[in-house]
């Protein structure tokens, strides 16, 4: 969860609130449930075989070499885009305090900082991620408690009330379609929870720690996403929330509008650390996936080399060079950078989740043929797999109808390009 709770919740929810009103709470619950089903499907596989680059390893072993190749490189691209998105968001949070600092300068500073962190021993990543995650975990819980206190102690003349969730146009102020067409945007908020699959090979006791972590996800979704949004949507009516565009965090603006300036500044600091946490996790995931691809023979051998501390430095440096593109985006198109990156990331994430769920079906079939006892079975499989795949088809439909056709069209082009590259590398290897 440390690697997932970031821009999608703290900044991305601004657009959804304007389109869906209080029903955003139900939206996060729906997407969270689908994400949890995927987590359980993936968990069943990684508890059975805790390996580096787990997604591509399982896709290759149970589906074929090309699915393994595509899965690995697609996941790597997902996290390049996620890291770029979070870095762009960091610049927006800095802008809240110092509007005179150009976005690209903020992005460049934090780019150098996080790259250096990931070039050290995995312990540096683990420690930094632990503290960055603790800050936002403690902050979200504190905000819920403080918000509840404001609601309980609100006087008769106060606008803060739980009734804000169903008044002002109702729970669905723009009808169910207002929420339905925002589900693709909400999906971005959950990109990253599958990161746990990347950590399996470096976890001390994966058979115990992985199921524990995955099972806690559903409760964390309820607390971080559903409860926090229910509180902030109760404090101020959704249609009176002044976001001044979609580049401001509703979490910050609500406390600012309530006249609690210190809380707004504190929350801005917290969500800045949240974005850095996801960016930090993205850099970790990128380097490990690239390392895993090199080990499988799907990437140049240089990326399989590790330092004395066990860090795949070449993989970290190569990934960071591409993430540097975010600094350039913030220099040339600072206004559009965030929305471009979010929807490109959702398109890649859709493919990633589809591959995980489909690979799990193949894995189940193989386990059944071998007569193997499953240590951590997925929930309601194979029904849950079909639910996930139908949901993914629905997300693509939403993106297509909401003006993001380019992101959908890019998917078959991307798969075709990767197939051509796979065939070329296979031919070259055979020579």
Short mmCIF file of C-alpha atoms in Angstrom, two decimals:
data_model
loop_
_atom_site.label_atom_id
_atom_site.label_comp_id
_atom_site.label_asym_id
_atom_site.label_seq_id
_atom_site.Cartn_x
_atom_site.Cartn_y
_atom_site.Cartn_z
CA UNK A 1 0.00 0.00 0.00
CA UNK A 2 2.96 2.28 0.61
CA UNK A 3 3.76 2.08 -3.08
CA UNK A 4 0.14 2.64 -4.15
CA UNK A 5 -1.37 5.48 -2.09
CA UNK A 6 -0.32 8.63 -3.91
CA UNK A 7 -1.43 10.94 -6.70
CA UNK A 8 -4.45 8.86 -7.76
CA UNK A 9 -6.06 9.44 -4.35
CA UNK A 10 -4.65 12.76 -3.19
CA UNK A 11 -4.70 14.71 -6.47
CA UNK A 12 -6.60 12.62 -9.05
CA UNK A 13 -9.75 12.52 -6.90
CA UNK A 14 -10.34 16.22 -7.74
CA UNK A 15 -11.62 15.42 -11.23
CA UNK A 16 -13.78 12.54 -9.98
CA UNK A 17 -15.41 14.67 -7.26
CA UNK A 18 -16.48 17.22 -9.89
CA UNK A 19 -17.95 14.50 -12.11
CA UNK A 20 -19.33 11.98 -9.60
CA UNK A 21 -19.89 13.89 -6.34
CA UNK A 22 -20.17 11.74 -3.17
CA UNK A 23 -20.55 8.54 -5.26
CA UNK A 24 -16.75 8.65 -5.64
CA UNK A 25 -16.75 6.69 -2.35
CA UNK A 26 -18.60 3.78 -4.02
CA UNK A 27 -16.28 4.05 -7.03
CA UNK A 28 -13.15 3.54 -4.94
CA UNK A 29 -14.83 0.57 -3.20
CA UNK A 30 -15.69 -1.08 -6.58
CA UNK A 31 -12.21 -0.63 -8.10
CA UNK A 32 -10.63 -1.60 -4.77
CA UNK A 33 -12.55 -4.91 -4.76
CA UNK A 34 -11.36 -5.73 -8.31
CA UNK A 35 -7.78 -4.82 -7.29
CA UNK A 36 -8.06 -7.13 -4.27
CA UNK A 37 -9.27 -10.04 -6.45
CA UNK A 38 -6.20 -9.54 -8.67
CA UNK A 39 -3.96 -9.39 -5.59
CA UNK A 40 -5.29 -12.75 -4.40
CA UNK A 41 -4.78 -14.30 -7.85
CA UNK A 42 -1.22 -13.04 -7.94
CA UNK A 43 -0.68 -14.02 -4.31
CA UNK A 44 -1.56 -17.65 -5.05
CA UNK A 45 1.20 -17.79 -7.67
CA UNK A 46 3.95 -15.94 -5.78
CA UNK A 47 3.49 -17.92 -2.55
CA UNK A 48 3.94 -21.07 -4.66
CA UNK A 49 7.09 -19.69 -6.35
CA UNK A 50 8.62 -16.48 -4.87
CA UNK A 51 10.82 -15.27 -7.75
CA UNK A 52 12.26 -11.99 -9.04
CA UNK A 53 10.18 -10.41 -11.83
CA UNK A 54 7.21 -12.53 -10.81
CA UNK A 55 4.66 -11.31 -13.42
CA UNK A 56 6.82 -12.04 -16.43
CA UNK A 57 8.16 -15.27 -14.88
CA UNK A 58 4.66 -16.73 -14.39
CA UNK A 59 3.39 -15.49 -17.78
CA UNK A 60 6.37 -17.17 -19.46
CA UNK A 61 6.17 -20.43 -17.49
CA UNK A 62 2.41 -21.00 -17.72
CA UNK A 63 1.45 -19.16 -20.91
CA UNK A 64 4.46 -18.88 -23.21
CA UNK A 65 7.68 -16.98 -23.94
CA UNK A 66 6.02 -14.04 -25.70
CA UNK A 67 3.46 -13.39 -22.89
CA UNK A 68 6.42 -13.43 -20.47
CA UNK A 69 8.31 -10.98 -22.68
CA UNK A 70 5.27 -8.70 -23.09
CA UNK A 71 4.29 -8.86 -19.39
CA UNK A 72 7.75 -7.90 -18.18
CA UNK A 73 8.31 -5.02 -20.57
CA UNK A 74 4.74 -3.74 -20.14
CA UNK A 75 5.09 -3.70 -16.35
CA UNK A 76 8.38 -1.86 -16.73
CA UNK A 77 6.61 0.75 -18.90
CA UNK A 78 3.74 1.00 -16.34
CA UNK A 79 6.18 2.02 -13.65
CA UNK A 80 8.12 4.39 -15.90
CA UNK A 81 4.79 6.19 -16.49
CA UNK A 82 3.72 5.97 -12.83
CA UNK A 83 7.10 7.34 -11.67
CA UNK A 84 6.81 10.20 -14.19
CA UNK A 85 3.24 10.92 -13.00
CA UNK A 86 4.22 11.05 -9.34
CA UNK A 87 7.23 13.25 -10.10
CA UNK A 88 4.93 15.65 -11.98
CA UNK A 89 2.55 15.67 -8.99
CA UNK A 90 5.44 16.46 -6.61
CA UNK A 91 6.10 19.61 -8.65
CA UNK A 92 2.44 20.65 -8.20
CA UNK A 93 2.62 20.19 -4.43
CA UNK A 94 5.80 22.32 -4.27
CA UNK A 95 3.98 24.92 -6.40
CA UNK A 96 1.34 25.24 -3.62
CA UNK A 97 3.99 26.83 -1.37
CA UNK A 98 6.33 28.40 -3.89
CA UNK A 99 4.40 29.23 -7.09
CA UNK A 100 7.44 31.08 -8.48
CA UNK A 101 9.52 27.85 -8.71
CA UNK A 102 9.11 26.28 -12.21
CA UNK A 103 7.72 22.71 -12.17
CA UNK A 104 10.73 21.29 -14.01
CA UNK A 105 13.18 22.49 -11.31
CA UNK A 106 11.20 20.73 -8.53
CA UNK A 107 10.95 17.58 -10.69
CA UNK A 108 14.70 17.63 -11.37
CA UNK A 109 15.64 18.00 -7.69
CA UNK A 110 13.52 15.03 -6.53
CA UNK A 111 14.55 12.99 -9.59
CA UNK A 112 18.22 13.19 -8.50
CA UNK A 113 17.35 12.46 -4.84
CA UNK A 114 15.28 9.28 -5.50
CA UNK A 115 17.72 7.96 -8.13
CA UNK A 116 20.57 8.19 -5.59
CA UNK A 117 18.45 6.39 -2.97
CA UNK A 118 17.84 3.49 -5.35
CA UNK A 119 21.50 3.15 -6.30
CA UNK A 120 22.29 2.17 -2.70
CA UNK A 121 21.64 -1.13 -0.94
CA UNK A 122 18.02 -2.38 -0.97
CA UNK A 123 18.02 -1.51 2.75
CA UNK A 124 18.15 2.21 1.79
CA UNK A 125 15.06 1.74 -0.38
CA UNK A 126 13.32 -0.28 2.35
CA UNK A 127 14.10 2.25 5.10
CA UNK A 128 13.18 5.31 3.01
CA UNK A 129 9.96 3.66 1.80
CA UNK A 130 9.08 2.59 5.34
CA UNK A 131 9.32 6.16 6.68
CA UNK A 132 7.66 7.78 3.65
CA UNK A 133 4.81 5.25 3.91
CA UNK A 134 4.51 5.68 7.71
CA UNK A 135 4.07 9.45 7.24
CA UNK A 136 1.12 9.06 4.88
CA UNK A 137 -0.43 6.16 6.80
CA UNK A 138 -0.33 8.16 10.05
CA UNK A 139 -1.55 11.27 8.22
CA UNK A 140 -4.59 9.61 6.62
CA UNK A 141 -5.62 8.06 9.95
CA UNK A 142 -5.07 11.39 11.75
CA UNK A 143 -7.07 13.21 9.09
CA UNK A 144 -9.97 10.76 9.51
CA UNK A 145 -9.90 11.21 13.31
CA UNK A 146 -9.59 15.03 13.05
CA UNK A 147 -12.35 15.15 10.41
CA UNK A 148 -14.63 13.05 12.63
CA UNK A 149 -13.91 15.41 15.52
CA UNK A 150 -14.89 18.42 13.35
CA UNK A 151 -18.10 16.65 12.27
CA UNK A 152 -19.11 15.58 15.78
CA UNK A 153 -18.41 19.01 17.30
CA UNK A 154 -19.92 21.00 14.40
CA UNK A 155 -22.51 23.58 15.49
CA UNK A 156 -25.92 24.09 13.86
CA UNK A 157 -24.51 26.92 11.72
CA UNK A 158 -21.63 24.77 10.39
CA UNK A 159 -21.58 23.39 6.83
CA UNK A 160 -19.81 20.24 8.07
CA UNK A 161 -22.31 17.36 8.22
CA UNK A 162 -22.65 13.72 7.16
CA UNK A 163 -25.80 14.87 5.34
CA UNK A 164 -23.48 16.40 2.70
CA UNK A 165 -23.11 12.86 1.35
CA UNK A 166 -26.73 12.68 0.18
CA UNK A 167 -27.87 16.31 0.00
CA UNK A 168 -26.84 18.76 -2.77
CA UNK A 169 -28.12 16.64 -5.63
CA UNK A 170 -28.04 13.27 -3.88
CA UNK A 171 -25.35 10.56 -3.63
CA UNK A 172 -25.30 10.38 -7.47
CA UNK A 173 -25.66 14.11 -8.39
CA UNK A 174 -24.97 13.40 -12.08
CA UNK A 175 -26.63 9.97 -12.11
CA UNK A 176 -24.79 6.64 -12.08
CA UNK A 177 -23.14 7.54 -15.42
CA UNK A 178 -21.27 10.36 -13.61
CA UNK A 179 -19.48 7.69 -11.57
CA UNK A 180 -19.33 4.99 -14.27
CA UNK A 181 -17.32 7.15 -16.67
CA UNK A 182 -14.83 8.00 -13.91
CA UNK A 183 -13.93 4.36 -13.10
CA UNK A 184 -10.96 4.45 -15.49
CA UNK A 185 -9.56 7.47 -13.67
CA UNK A 186 -10.11 5.77 -10.30
CA UNK A 187 -8.23 2.71 -11.51
CA UNK A 188 -5.01 4.75 -11.57
CA UNK A 189 -5.22 5.14 -7.79
CA UNK A 190 -4.75 1.37 -7.37
CA UNK A 191 -1.85 0.98 -9.78
CA UNK A 192 1.01 -0.16 -7.58
CA UNK A 193 -0.58 -2.55 -5.11
CA UNK A 194 0.65 -5.43 -7.28
CA UNK A 195 4.19 -4.25 -6.43
CA UNK A 196 4.15 -6.84 -3.64
CA UNK A 197 4.83 -9.48 -6.31
CA UNK A 198 8.16 -7.84 -7.05
CA UNK A 199 9.27 -8.05 -3.41
CA UNK A 200 8.60 -11.80 -2.97
CA UNK A 201 12.14 -12.93 -3.86
CA UNK A 202 13.69 -10.46 -1.42
CA UNK A 203 11.22 -11.08 1.43
CA UNK A 204 12.49 -13.05 4.44
CA UNK A 205 9.54 -15.46 4.77
CA UNK A 206 7.31 -15.05 1.67
CA UNK A 207 4.97 -17.94 2.57
CA UNK A 208 3.95 -16.05 5.71
CA UNK A 209 4.54 -12.38 4.90
CA UNK A 210 2.97 -12.24 1.40
CA UNK A 211 -0.49 -13.70 2.36
CA UNK A 212 -0.47 -11.47 5.47
CA UNK A 213 0.22 -8.33 3.45
CA UNK A 214 -2.31 -9.20 0.71
CA UNK A 215 -5.13 -9.99 3.16
CA UNK A 216 -4.62 -6.65 4.89
CA UNK A 217 -5.11 -4.80 1.60
CA UNK A 218 -8.93 -4.94 1.71
CA UNK A 219 -9.01 -3.28 5.16
CA UNK A 220 -6.49 -0.67 4.06
CA UNK A 221 -8.57 0.12 0.98
CA UNK A 222 -11.58 0.72 3.24
CA UNK A 223 -9.54 3.01 5.53
CA UNK A 224 -7.34 4.89 3.05
CA UNK A 225 -9.74 5.35 0.18
CA UNK A 226 -13.33 4.90 1.35
CA UNK A 227 -13.20 6.31 4.91
CA UNK A 228 -10.91 9.26 4.08
CA UNK A 229 -13.11 10.38 1.17
CA UNK A 230 -16.32 9.89 3.16
CA UNK A 231 -14.90 12.26 5.80
CA UNK A 232 -13.67 15.00 3.45
CA UNK A 233 -16.89 14.88 1.41
CA UNK A 234 -18.83 15.38 4.67
CA UNK A 235 -16.80 18.41 5.78
CA UNK A 236 -17.77 20.56 2.78
CA UNK A 237 -20.55 19.95 0.20
CA UNK A 238 -18.94 18.55 -2.95
CA UNK A 239 -20.37 21.36 -5.12
CA UNK A 240 -18.91 24.07 -2.86
CA UNK A 241 -15.37 22.71 -2.97
CA UNK A 242 -13.15 25.25 -4.75
CA UNK A 243 -10.44 23.25 -6.50
CA UNK A 244 -9.44 26.11 -8.81
CA UNK A 245 -9.02 23.65 -11.67
CA UNK A 246 -7.98 20.01 -11.36
CA UNK A 247 -4.36 20.55 -10.29
CA UNK A 248 -5.11 21.04 -6.58
CA UNK A 249 -5.65 18.36 -3.95
CA UNK A 250 -9.19 18.25 -2.48
CA UNK A 251 -7.59 17.08 0.79
CA UNK A 252 -5.60 20.32 1.03
CA UNK A 253 -8.31 22.66 -0.31
CA UNK A 254 -11.00 21.44 2.10
CA UNK A 255 -8.96 22.38 5.18
CA UNK A 256 -7.91 25.61 3.48
CA UNK A 257 -11.59 26.51 2.85
CA UNK A 258 -12.48 25.62 6.44
CA UNK A 259 -9.92 28.22 7.52
CA UNK A 260 -7.59 25.65 9.13
CA UNK A 261 -4.43 26.85 7.37
CA UNK A 262 -1.98 24.77 9.42
CA UNK A 263 -3.86 21.56 8.51
CA UNK A 264 -3.80 22.47 4.79
CA UNK A 265 -0.01 23.08 4.87
CA UNK A 266 0.62 19.91 6.87
CA UNK A 267 -1.49 17.84 4.44
CA UNK A 268 0.35 19.35 1.46
CA UNK A 269 3.64 18.19 2.99
CA UNK A 270 2.18 14.73 3.64
CA UNK A 271 0.83 14.20 0.13
CA UNK A 272 4.16 15.40 -1.26
CA UNK A 273 5.86 12.60 0.71
CA UNK A 274 3.12 10.22 -0.53
CA UNK A 275 3.95 11.00 -4.16
CA UNK A 276 7.68 10.59 -3.42
CA UNK A 277 6.90 7.23 -1.80
CA UNK A 278 5.14 5.93 -4.94
CA UNK A 279 7.92 7.34 -7.16
CA UNK A 280 10.50 5.62 -4.94
CA UNK A 281 8.58 2.32 -5.23
CA UNK A 282 8.27 2.80 -8.99
CA UNK A 283 12.04 3.13 -9.35
CA UNK A 284 12.53 -0.03 -7.27
CA UNK A 285 9.96 -2.00 -9.32
CA UNK A 286 11.47 -0.83 -12.62
CA UNK A 287 14.99 -1.92 -11.79
CA UNK A 288 13.90 -5.33 -10.44
CA UNK A 289 11.65 -6.04 -13.42
CA UNK A 290 14.42 -5.07 -15.84
CA UNK A 291 16.80 -7.34 -13.89
CA UNK A 292 14.24 -10.19 -14.08
CA UNK A 293 13.84 -9.67 -17.85
CA UNK A 294 17.62 -9.84 -18.32
CA UNK A 295 17.81 -13.07 -16.27
CA UNK A 296 15.09 -14.59 -18.52
CA UNK A 297 16.99 -13.50 -21.64
CA UNK A 298 14.39 -10.86 -22.62
CA UNK A 299 16.66 -7.86 -22.00
CA UNK A 300 20.39 -7.13 -22.53
CA UNK A 301 22.64 -9.09 -20.14
CA UNK A 302 24.11 -5.88 -18.71
CA UNK A 303 20.87 -5.41 -16.74
CA UNK A 304 21.41 -8.75 -14.97
CA UNK A 305 24.60 -7.47 -13.37
CA UNK A 306 24.41 -6.52 -9.70
CA UNK A 307 26.74 -4.53 -7.46
CA UNK A 308 28.42 -5.89 -4.30
CA UNK A 309 25.35 -4.68 -2.40
CA UNK A 310 23.09 -6.75 -4.70
CA UNK A 311 21.68 -3.70 -6.54
CA UNK A 312 21.10 -3.94 -10.34
CA UNK A 313 22.71 -0.51 -10.92
CA UNK A 314 22.59 -0.62 -14.74
CA UNK A 315 18.83 -1.30 -14.55
CA UNK A 316 18.34 1.58 -12.07
CA UNK A 317 20.33 4.03 -14.24
CA UNK A 318 18.60 3.04 -17.50
CA UNK A 319 15.13 3.35 -15.94
CA UNK A 320 16.01 6.72 -14.40
CA UNK A 321 17.19 8.06 -17.78
CA UNK A 322 13.70 7.44 -19.21
CA UNK A 323 11.98 8.85 -16.11
CA UNK A 324 14.04 12.01 -16.75
CA UNK A 325 11.60 12.54 -19.66
CA UNK A 326 9.19 13.75 -16.96
CA UNK A 327 11.47 16.72 -16.24
CA UNK A 328 11.35 17.60 -19.95
CA UNK A 329 7.54 17.22 -20.04
CA UNK A 330 7.23 19.61 -17.11
CA UNK A 331 9.46 22.05 -18.94
CA UNK A 332 7.56 22.00 -22.25
CA UNK A 333 3.92 21.22 -21.25
CA UNK A 334 3.57 21.70 -17.46
CA UNK A 335 -0.24 22.08 -17.62
CA UNK A 336 -1.06 18.92 -19.63
CA UNK A 337 1.73 16.67 -18.32
CA UNK A 338 -0.24 15.05 -15.46
CA UNK A 339 -3.40 14.07 -17.37
CA UNK A 340 -1.38 12.73 -20.35
CA UNK A 341 0.71 10.54 -18.07
CA UNK A 342 -2.22 9.28 -15.97
CA UNK A 343 -4.21 7.96 -18.92
CA UNK A 344 -1.15 6.42 -20.60
CA UNK A 345 -0.39 4.69 -17.29
CA UNK A 346 -4.00 3.40 -17.02
CA UNK A 347 -3.77 1.90 -20.54
CA UNK A 348 -0.56 0.03 -19.62
CA UNK A 349 -2.02 -0.95 -16.23
CA UNK A 350 -5.13 -2.44 -17.92
CA UNK A 351 -2.90 -4.74 -19.97
CA UNK A 352 -0.86 -5.64 -16.89
CA UNK A 353 -3.92 -6.63 -14.81
CA UNK A 354 -5.37 -8.62 -17.74
CA UNK A 355 -2.11 -10.58 -18.12
CA UNK A 356 -1.98 -11.36 -14.36
CA UNK A 357 -5.58 -12.63 -14.30
CA UNK A 358 -5.28 -14.66 -17.51
CA UNK A 359 -1.93 -16.13 -16.43
CA UNK A 360 -3.54 -17.17 -13.15
CA UNK A 361 -6.15 -19.19 -15.09
CA UNK A 362 -3.30 -21.01 -16.87
CA UNK A 363 -1.50 -21.51 -13.53
CA UNK A 364 -4.64 -23.04 -11.94
CA UNK A 365 -4.96 -25.46 -14.83
CA UNK A 366 -1.32 -26.54 -14.46
CA UNK A 367 -1.66 -27.02 -10.69
CA UNK A 368 -4.80 -29.13 -11.20
CA UNK A 369 -3.02 -31.38 -13.71
CA UNK A 370 -0.10 -31.84 -11.29
CA UNK A 371 -2.52 -32.48 -8.41
CA UNK A 372 -0.69 -29.90 -6.29
CA UNK A 373 -2.18 -28.56 -3.03
CA UNK A 374 -2.44 -24.75 -3.13
CA UNK A 375 -1.02 -22.90 -0.11
CA UNK A 376 -2.85 -19.59 -0.64
CA UNK A 377 -5.82 -20.07 -3.01
CA UNK A 378 -7.34 -17.08 -4.83
CA UNK A 379 -10.90 -16.02 -3.98
CA UNK A 380 -13.77 -17.42 -6.10
CA UNK A 381 -11.48 -18.48 -8.97
CA UNK A 382 -12.17 -18.91 -11.91
CA UNK A 383 -15.25 -16.67 -11.47
CA UNK A 384 -13.11 -13.84 -10.04
CA UNK A 385 -10.83 -14.05 -13.10
CA UNK A 386 -13.77 -13.54 -15.47
CA UNK A 387 -15.05 -10.64 -13.32
CA UNK A 388 -11.62 -8.98 -13.57
CA UNK A 389 -11.40 -9.49 -17.35
CA UNK A 390 -14.95 -8.11 -17.89
CA UNK A 391 -14.10 -5.11 -15.70
CA UNK A 392 -10.96 -4.45 -17.76
CA UNK A 393 -13.02 -4.55 -20.98
CA UNK A 394 -15.38 -2.03 -19.38
CA UNK A 395 -12.46 0.30 -18.52
CA UNK A 396 -11.32 0.24 -22.16
CA UNK A 397 -14.86 1.11 -23.27
CA UNK A 398 -14.94 4.04 -20.82
CA UNK A 399 -11.58 5.35 -22.05
CA UNK A 400 -12.76 5.05 -25.65
CA UNK A 401 -15.99 6.98 -25.04
CA UNK A 402 -14.41 9.66 -22.83
CA UNK A 403 -11.98 11.06 -25.36
CA UNK A 404 -8.99 8.85 -24.62
CA UNK A 405 -9.21 6.77 -27.78
CA UNK A 406 -5.48 7.29 -28.38
CA UNK A 407 -4.63 5.42 -25.17
CA UNK A 408 -6.85 2.48 -26.25
CA UNK A 409 -5.51 2.49 -29.84
CA UNK A 410 -1.97 2.49 -28.44
CA UNK A 411 -2.56 -0.91 -26.78
CA UNK A 412 -2.80 -3.10 -29.94
CA UNK A 413 0.00 -1.02 -31.52
CA UNK A 414 2.16 -1.58 -28.43
CA UNK A 415 1.43 -5.35 -28.38
CA UNK A 416 2.19 -5.62 -32.14
CA UNK A 417 5.44 -3.66 -31.70
CA UNK A 418 6.50 -5.88 -28.78
CA UNK A 419 5.67 -9.03 -30.81
CA UNK A 420 7.82 -7.76 -33.69
CA UNK A 421 10.66 -6.97 -31.28
CA UNK A 422 10.31 -10.39 -29.64
CA UNK A 423 10.47 -12.15 -33.04
CA UNK A 424 13.48 -10.07 -34.10
CA UNK A 425 15.39 -10.84 -30.88
CA UNK A 426 14.47 -14.55 -31.14
CA UNK A 427 15.74 -14.62 -34.75
CA UNK A 428 18.94 -12.81 -33.77
CA UNK A 429 19.53 -15.27 -30.92
CA UNK A 430 19.04 -18.23 -33.27
CA UNK A 431 21.75 -17.00 -35.69
#
